[in-house]
mmCIF file of C-alpha atoms in Angstrom:
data_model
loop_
_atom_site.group_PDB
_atom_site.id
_atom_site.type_symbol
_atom_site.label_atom_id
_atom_site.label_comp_id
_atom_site.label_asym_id
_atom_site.label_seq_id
_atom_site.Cartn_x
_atom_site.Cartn_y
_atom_site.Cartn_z
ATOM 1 C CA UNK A 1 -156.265 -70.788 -154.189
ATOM 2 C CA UNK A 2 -152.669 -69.829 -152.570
ATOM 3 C CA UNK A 3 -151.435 -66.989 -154.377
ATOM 4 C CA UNK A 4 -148.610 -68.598 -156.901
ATOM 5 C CA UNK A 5 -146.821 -64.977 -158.156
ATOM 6 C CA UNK A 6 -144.519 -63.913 -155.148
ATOM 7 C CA UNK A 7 -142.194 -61.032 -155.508
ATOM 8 C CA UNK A 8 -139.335 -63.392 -156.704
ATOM 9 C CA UNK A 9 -141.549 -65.200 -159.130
ATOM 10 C CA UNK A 10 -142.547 -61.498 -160.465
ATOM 11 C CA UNK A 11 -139.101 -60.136 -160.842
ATOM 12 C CA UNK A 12 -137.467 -63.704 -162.015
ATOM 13 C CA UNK A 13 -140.278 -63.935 -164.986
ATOM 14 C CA UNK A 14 -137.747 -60.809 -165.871
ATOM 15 C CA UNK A 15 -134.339 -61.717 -165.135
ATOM 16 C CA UNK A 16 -134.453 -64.876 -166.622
ATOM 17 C CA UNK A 17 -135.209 -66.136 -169.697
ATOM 18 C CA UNK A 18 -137.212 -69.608 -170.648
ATOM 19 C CA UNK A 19 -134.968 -72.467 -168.909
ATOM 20 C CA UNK A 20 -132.298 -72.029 -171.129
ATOM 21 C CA UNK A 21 -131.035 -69.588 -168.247
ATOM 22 C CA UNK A 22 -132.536 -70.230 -165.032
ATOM 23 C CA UNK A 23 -131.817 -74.178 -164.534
ATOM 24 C CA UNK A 24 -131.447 -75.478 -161.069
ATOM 25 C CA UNK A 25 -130.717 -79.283 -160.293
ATOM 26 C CA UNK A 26 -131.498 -81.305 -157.475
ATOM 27 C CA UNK A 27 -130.774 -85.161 -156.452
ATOM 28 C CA UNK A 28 -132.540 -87.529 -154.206
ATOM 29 C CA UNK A 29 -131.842 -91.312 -153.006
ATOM 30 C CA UNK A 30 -135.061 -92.706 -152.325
ATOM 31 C CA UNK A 31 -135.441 -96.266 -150.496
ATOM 32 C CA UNK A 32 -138.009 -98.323 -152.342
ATOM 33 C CA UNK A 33 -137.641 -101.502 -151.010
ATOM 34 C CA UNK A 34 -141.042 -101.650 -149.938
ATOM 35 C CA UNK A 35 -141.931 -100.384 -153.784
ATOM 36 C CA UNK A 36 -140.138 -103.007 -154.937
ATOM 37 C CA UNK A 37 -141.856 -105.616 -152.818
ATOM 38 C CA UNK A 38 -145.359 -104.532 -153.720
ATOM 39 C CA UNK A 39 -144.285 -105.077 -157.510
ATOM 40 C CA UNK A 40 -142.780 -108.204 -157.103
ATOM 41 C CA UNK A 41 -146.270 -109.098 -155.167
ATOM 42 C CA UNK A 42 -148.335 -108.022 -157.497
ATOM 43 C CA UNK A 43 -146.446 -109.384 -160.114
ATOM 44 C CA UNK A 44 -147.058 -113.358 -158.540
ATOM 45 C CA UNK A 45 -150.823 -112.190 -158.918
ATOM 46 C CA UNK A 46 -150.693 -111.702 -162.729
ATOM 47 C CA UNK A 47 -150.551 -107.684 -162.604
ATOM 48 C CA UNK A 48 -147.568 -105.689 -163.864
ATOM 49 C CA UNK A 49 -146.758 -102.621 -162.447
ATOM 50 C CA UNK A 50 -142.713 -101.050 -163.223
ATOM 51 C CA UNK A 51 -141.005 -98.621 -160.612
ATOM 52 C CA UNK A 52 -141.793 -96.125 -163.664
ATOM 53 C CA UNK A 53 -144.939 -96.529 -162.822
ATOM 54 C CA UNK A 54 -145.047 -95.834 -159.314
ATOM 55 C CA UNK A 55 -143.033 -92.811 -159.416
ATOM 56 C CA UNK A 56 -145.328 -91.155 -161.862
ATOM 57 C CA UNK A 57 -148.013 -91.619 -159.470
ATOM 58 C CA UNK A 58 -146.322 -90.624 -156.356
ATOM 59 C CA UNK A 59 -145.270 -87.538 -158.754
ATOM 60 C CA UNK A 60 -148.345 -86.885 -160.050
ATOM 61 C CA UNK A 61 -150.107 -86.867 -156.477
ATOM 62 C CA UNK A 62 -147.347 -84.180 -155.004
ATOM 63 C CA UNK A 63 -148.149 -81.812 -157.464
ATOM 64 C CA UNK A 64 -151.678 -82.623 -157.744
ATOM 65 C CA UNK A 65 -152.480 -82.788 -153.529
ATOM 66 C CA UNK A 66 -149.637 -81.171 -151.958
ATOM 67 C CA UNK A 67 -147.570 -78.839 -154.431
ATOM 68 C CA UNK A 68 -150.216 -77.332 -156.369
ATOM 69 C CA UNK A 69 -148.263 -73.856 -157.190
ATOM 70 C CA UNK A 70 -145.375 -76.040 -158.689
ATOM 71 C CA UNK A 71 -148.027 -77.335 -161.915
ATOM 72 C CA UNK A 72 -148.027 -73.917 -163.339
ATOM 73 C CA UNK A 73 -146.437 -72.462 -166.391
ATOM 74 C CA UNK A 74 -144.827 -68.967 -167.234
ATOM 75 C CA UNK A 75 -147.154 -66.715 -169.903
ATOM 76 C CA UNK A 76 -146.386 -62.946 -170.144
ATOM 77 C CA UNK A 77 -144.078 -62.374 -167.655
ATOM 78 C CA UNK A 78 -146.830 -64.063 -164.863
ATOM 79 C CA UNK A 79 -146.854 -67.814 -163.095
ATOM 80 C CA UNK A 80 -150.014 -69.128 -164.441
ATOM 81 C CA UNK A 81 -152.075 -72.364 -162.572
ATOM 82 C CA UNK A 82 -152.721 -74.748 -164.591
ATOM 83 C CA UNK A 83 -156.364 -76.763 -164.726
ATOM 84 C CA UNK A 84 -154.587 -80.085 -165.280
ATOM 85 C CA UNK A 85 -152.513 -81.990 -163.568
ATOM 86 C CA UNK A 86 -150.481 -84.097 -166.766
ATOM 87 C CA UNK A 87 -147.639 -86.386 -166.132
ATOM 88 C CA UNK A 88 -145.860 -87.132 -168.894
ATOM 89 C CA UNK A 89 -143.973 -90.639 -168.945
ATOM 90 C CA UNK A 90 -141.166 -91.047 -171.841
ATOM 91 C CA UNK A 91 -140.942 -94.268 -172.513
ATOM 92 C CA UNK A 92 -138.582 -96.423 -174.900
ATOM 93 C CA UNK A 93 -140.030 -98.289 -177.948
ATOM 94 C CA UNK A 94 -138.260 -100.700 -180.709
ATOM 95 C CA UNK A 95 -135.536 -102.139 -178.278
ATOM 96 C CA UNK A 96 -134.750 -98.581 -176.543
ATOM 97 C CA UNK A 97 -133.919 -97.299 -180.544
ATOM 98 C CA UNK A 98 -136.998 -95.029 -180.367
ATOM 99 C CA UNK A 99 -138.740 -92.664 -177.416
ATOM 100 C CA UNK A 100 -142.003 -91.826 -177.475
ATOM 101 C CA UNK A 101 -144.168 -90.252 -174.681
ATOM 102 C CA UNK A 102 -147.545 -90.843 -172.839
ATOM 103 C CA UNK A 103 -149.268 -87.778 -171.301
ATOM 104 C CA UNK A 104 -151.257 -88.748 -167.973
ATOM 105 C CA UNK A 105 -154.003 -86.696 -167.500
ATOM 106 C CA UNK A 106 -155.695 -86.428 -163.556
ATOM 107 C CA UNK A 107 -151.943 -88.366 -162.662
ATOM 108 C CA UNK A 108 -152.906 -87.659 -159.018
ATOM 109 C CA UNK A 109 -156.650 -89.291 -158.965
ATOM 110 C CA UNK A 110 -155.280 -92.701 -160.437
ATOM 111 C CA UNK A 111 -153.889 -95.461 -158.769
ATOM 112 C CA UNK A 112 -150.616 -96.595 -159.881
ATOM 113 C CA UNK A 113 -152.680 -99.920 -161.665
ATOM 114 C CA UNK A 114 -154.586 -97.164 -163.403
ATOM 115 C CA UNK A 115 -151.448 -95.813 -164.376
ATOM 116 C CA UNK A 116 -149.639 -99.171 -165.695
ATOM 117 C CA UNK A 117 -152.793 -99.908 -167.857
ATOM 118 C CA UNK A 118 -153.080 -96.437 -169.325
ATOM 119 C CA UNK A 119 -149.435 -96.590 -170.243
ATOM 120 C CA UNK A 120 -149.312 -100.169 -171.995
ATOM 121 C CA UNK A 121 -152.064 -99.379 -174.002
ATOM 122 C CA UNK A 122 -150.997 -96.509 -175.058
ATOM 123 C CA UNK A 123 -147.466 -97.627 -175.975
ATOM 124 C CA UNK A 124 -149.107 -100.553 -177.856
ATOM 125 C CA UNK A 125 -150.868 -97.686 -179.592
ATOM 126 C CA UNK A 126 -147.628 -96.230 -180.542
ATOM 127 C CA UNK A 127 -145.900 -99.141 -181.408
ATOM 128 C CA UNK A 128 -148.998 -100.102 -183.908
ATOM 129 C CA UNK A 129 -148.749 -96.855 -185.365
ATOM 130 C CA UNK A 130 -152.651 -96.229 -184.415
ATOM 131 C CA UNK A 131 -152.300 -93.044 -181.210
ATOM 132 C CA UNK A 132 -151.324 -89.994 -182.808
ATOM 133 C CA UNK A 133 -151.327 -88.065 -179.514
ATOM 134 C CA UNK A 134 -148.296 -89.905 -177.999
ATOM 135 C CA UNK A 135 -145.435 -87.326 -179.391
ATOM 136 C CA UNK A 136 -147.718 -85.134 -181.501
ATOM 137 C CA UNK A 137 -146.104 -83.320 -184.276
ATOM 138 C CA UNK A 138 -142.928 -85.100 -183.612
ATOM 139 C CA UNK A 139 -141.897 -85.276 -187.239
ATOM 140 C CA UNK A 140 -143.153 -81.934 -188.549
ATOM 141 C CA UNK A 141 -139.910 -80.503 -187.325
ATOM 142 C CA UNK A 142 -137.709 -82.875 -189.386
ATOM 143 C CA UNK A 143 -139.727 -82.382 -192.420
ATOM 144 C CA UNK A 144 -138.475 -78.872 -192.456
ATOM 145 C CA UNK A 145 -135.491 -78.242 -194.603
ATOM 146 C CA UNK A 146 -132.035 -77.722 -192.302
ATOM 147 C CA UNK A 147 -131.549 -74.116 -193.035
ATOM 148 C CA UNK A 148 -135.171 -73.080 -191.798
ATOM 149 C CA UNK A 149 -135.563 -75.816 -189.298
ATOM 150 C CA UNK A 150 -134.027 -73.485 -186.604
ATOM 151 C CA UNK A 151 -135.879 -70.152 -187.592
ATOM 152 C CA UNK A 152 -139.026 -72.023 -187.767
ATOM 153 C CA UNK A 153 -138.595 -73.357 -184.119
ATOM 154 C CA UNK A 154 -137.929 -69.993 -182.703
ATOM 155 C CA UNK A 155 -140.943 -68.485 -184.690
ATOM 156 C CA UNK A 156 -143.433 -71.238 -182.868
ATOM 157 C CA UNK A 157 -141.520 -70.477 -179.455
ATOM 158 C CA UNK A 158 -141.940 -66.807 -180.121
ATOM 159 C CA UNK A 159 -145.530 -67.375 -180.613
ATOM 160 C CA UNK A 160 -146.457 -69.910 -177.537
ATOM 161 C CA UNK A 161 -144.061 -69.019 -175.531
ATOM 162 C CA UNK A 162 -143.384 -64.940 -175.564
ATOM 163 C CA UNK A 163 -146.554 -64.190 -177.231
ATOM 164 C CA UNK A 164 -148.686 -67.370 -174.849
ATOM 165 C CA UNK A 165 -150.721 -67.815 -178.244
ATOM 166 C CA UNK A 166 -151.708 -71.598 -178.380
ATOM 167 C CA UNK A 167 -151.796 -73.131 -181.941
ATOM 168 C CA UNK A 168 -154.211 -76.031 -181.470
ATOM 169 C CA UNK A 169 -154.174 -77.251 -185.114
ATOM 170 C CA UNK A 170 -150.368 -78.223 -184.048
ATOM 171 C CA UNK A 171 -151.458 -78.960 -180.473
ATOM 172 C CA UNK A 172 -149.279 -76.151 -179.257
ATOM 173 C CA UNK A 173 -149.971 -74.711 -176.063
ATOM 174 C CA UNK A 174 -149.158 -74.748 -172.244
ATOM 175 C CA UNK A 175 -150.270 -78.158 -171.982
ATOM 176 C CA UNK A 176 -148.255 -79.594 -174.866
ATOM 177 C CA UNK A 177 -145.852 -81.667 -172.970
ATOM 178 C CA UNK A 178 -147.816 -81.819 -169.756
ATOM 179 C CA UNK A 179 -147.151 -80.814 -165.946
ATOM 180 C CA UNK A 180 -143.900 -82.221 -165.537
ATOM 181 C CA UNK A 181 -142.008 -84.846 -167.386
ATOM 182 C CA UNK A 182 -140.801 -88.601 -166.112
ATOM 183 C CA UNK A 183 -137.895 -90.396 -168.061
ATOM 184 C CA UNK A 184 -136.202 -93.456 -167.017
ATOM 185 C CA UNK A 185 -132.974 -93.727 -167.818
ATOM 186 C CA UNK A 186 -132.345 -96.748 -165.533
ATOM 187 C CA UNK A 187 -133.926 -99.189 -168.089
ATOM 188 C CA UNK A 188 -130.435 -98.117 -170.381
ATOM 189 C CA UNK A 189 -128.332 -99.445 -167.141
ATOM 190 C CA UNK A 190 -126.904 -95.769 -166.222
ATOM 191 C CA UNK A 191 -127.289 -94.846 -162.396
ATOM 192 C CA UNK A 192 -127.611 -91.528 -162.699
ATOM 193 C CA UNK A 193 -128.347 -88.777 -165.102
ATOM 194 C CA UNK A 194 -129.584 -84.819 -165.206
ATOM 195 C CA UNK A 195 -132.521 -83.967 -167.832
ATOM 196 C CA UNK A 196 -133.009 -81.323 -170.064
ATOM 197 C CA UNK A 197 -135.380 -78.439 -169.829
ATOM 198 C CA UNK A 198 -136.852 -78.494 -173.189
ATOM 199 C CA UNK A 199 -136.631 -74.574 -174.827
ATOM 200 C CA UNK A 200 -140.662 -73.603 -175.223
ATOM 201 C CA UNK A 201 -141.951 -76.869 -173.413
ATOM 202 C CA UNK A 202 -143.375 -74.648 -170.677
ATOM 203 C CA UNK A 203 -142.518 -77.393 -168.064
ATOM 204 C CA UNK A 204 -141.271 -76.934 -164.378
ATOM 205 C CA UNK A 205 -139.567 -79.826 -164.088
ATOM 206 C CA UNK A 206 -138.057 -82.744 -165.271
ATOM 207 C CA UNK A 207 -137.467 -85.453 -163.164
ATOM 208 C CA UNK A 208 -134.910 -88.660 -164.321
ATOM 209 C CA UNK A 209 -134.998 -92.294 -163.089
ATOM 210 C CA UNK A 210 -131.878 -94.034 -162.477
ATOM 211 C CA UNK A 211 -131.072 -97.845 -162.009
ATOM 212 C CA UNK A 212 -132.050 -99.007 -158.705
ATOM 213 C CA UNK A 213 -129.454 -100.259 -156.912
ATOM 214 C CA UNK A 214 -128.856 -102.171 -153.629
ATOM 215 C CA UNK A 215 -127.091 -100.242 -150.799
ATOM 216 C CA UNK A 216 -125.730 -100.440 -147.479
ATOM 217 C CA UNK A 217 -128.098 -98.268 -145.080
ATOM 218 C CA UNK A 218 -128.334 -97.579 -141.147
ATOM 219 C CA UNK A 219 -131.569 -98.239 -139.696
ATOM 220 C CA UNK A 220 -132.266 -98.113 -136.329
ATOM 221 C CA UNK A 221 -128.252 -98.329 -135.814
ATOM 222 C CA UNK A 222 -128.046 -101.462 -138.043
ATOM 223 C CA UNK A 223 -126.571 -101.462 -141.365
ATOM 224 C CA UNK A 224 -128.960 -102.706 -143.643
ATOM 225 C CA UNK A 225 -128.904 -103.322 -147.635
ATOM 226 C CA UNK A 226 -131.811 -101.770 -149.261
ATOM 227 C CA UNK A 227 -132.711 -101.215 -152.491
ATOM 228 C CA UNK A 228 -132.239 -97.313 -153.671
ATOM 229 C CA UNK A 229 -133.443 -95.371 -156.509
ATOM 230 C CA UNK A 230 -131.721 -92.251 -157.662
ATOM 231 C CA UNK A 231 -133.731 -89.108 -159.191
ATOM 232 C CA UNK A 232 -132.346 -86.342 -160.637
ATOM 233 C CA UNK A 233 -134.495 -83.444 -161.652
ATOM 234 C CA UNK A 234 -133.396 -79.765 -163.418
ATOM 235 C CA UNK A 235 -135.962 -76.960 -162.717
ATOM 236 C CA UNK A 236 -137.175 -73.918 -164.335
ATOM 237 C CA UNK A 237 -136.132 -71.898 -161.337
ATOM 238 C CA UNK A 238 -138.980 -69.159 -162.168
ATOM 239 C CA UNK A 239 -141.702 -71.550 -160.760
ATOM 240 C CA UNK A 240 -139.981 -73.855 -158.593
ATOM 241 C CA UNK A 241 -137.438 -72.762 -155.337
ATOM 242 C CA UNK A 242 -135.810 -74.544 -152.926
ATOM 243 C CA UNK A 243 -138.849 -74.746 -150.783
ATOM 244 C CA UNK A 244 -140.768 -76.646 -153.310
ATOM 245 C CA UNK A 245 -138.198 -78.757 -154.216
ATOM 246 C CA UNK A 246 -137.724 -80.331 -150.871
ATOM 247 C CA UNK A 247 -140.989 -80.166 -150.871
ATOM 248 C CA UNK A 248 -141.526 -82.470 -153.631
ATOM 249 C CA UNK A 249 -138.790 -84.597 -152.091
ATOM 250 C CA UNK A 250 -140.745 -85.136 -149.041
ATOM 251 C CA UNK A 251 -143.810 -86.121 -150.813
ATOM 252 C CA UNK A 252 -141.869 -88.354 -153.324
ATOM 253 C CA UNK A 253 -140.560 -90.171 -150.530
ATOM 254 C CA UNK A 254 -143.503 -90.333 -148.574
ATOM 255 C CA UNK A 255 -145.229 -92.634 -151.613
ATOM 256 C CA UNK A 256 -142.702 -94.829 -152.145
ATOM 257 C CA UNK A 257 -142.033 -95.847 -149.038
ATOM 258 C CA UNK A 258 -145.651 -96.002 -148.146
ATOM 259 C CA UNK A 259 -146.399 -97.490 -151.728
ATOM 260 C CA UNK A 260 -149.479 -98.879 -150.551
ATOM 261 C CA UNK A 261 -150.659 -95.264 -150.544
ATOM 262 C CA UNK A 262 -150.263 -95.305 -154.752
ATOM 263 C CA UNK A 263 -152.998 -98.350 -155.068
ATOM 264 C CA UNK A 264 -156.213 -96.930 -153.339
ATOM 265 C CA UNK A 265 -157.607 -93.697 -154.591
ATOM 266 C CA UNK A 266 -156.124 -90.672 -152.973
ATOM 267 C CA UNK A 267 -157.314 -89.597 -149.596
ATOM 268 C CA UNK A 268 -157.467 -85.949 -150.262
ATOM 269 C CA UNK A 269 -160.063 -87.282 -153.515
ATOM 270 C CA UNK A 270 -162.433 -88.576 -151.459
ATOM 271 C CA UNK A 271 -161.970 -85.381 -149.234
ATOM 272 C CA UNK A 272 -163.180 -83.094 -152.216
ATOM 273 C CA UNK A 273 -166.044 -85.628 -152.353
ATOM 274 C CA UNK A 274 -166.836 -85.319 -148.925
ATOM 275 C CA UNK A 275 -166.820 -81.732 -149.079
ATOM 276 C CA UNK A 276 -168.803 -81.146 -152.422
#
């Protein structure tokens, strides 16, 4: 395992506090026309996959296969690894009124039809009122009266976040809202759009969909219209630098313009096979 706590991961665990403080933002155009194919394809053959649904997997195979030290969390002033990789998909519900989320778990062993049927049922889950897991503990927050909402929070962030105690009867812990978080904001029409670092989330990174768009592009000295997506992402810059942002660029890229990489199970899978 490479070792994840540098010298500037050890000092910034100091200067900075959780995200609040050390935010950085980064933005990518990424060609899927070929993405966009394959789901129109598949689509003529009775199975629905969404563009969410390939860029979870492409994300959830970079920092499962080739950005390992970016799924890791901050506990006690050291960069922890985590055990699991866990995408976590918002995802709109009651005519975009409502968000709830779907947490991914293994995101970069699945294939992105794995991936589409995991979130549908799921969301039908939500929708029936039946999966509890979705956004859990979403409403003990607003049960709280308004002048101890805000002291509570900061109690439970003192506790799992300073303190790195887990309170599993709440589901609390460094796993509570996954690896890394996905939300489309295309579906609402808007191009482009930064996300939030939620304070005592514990997450890396959150990455942000935009509408995709058709574009003029030069290929091979040719301008060409293609069909580009726009992701934003803000990072907790005590785990993630500018090498593993481009990093996660690359590999982003790589998927979705090779999205037939996102249907077969991974490569470097059957590797660990292999080698077992």
């Amino acid at each position: 395992m490479k070792k994840i706590n540098s010298p500037w991961r050890t000092i910034s665990t100091a200067v900075y506090g959780a995200p609040n403080e050390g935010k950085i933002y980064g933005m990518l155009e990424v060609d899927v026309t070929n993405a966009w194919d394959m789901i129109m394809d598949n689509r003529r053959e009775g199975r629905r996959i969404t563009m969410t649904h390939m860029v979870a997997g492409a994300i959830g195979r970079a920092i499962g296969w080739d950005i390992p030290e970016m799924n890791a969390f901050v506990k006690r002033g050291q960069v922890i690894q985590r055990d699991e990789v866990i995408v976590t998909v918002a995802v709109n519900m009651h005519g975009g009124k409502e968000m709830t989320s779907v947490k991914l778990f293994d995101a970069h062993k699945k294939t992105v039809f794995d991936i589409a049927d995991e979130i549908r049922t799921r969301v039908s889950k939500a929708r029936s009122g039946t999966d509890n897991d979705t956004m859990e503990n979403k409403s003990f927050m607003a049960k709280i009266p308004w002048p101890f909402r805000r002291m509570a929070f900061l109690l439970i962030r003192f506790i799992t976040n300073t303190l790195g105690i887990e309170i599993k009867s709440m589901g609390l812990g460094h796993n509570a809202f996954g690896s890394i978080l996905l939300s489309n904001i295309g579906s609402h029409g808007l191009s482009v759009g930064m996300g939030a670092l939620f304070p005592g989330s514990k997450l890396p990174a959150v990455l942000v969909m935009g509408k995709e768009e058709e574009k003029p592009c030069v290929i091979d000295g040719k301008i060409v219209i293609r069909k580009i997506l726009q992701l934003s992402g803000t990072f907790d810059h005590r785990i993630v630098d500018g090498y593993h942002g481009g990093m996660l660029a690359h590999q982003i890229k790589r998927y979705m313009e090779n999205p037939e990489l996102l249907a077969d199970i991974p490569a470097e899978m059957n590797e660990a096979v292999l080698k077992a």
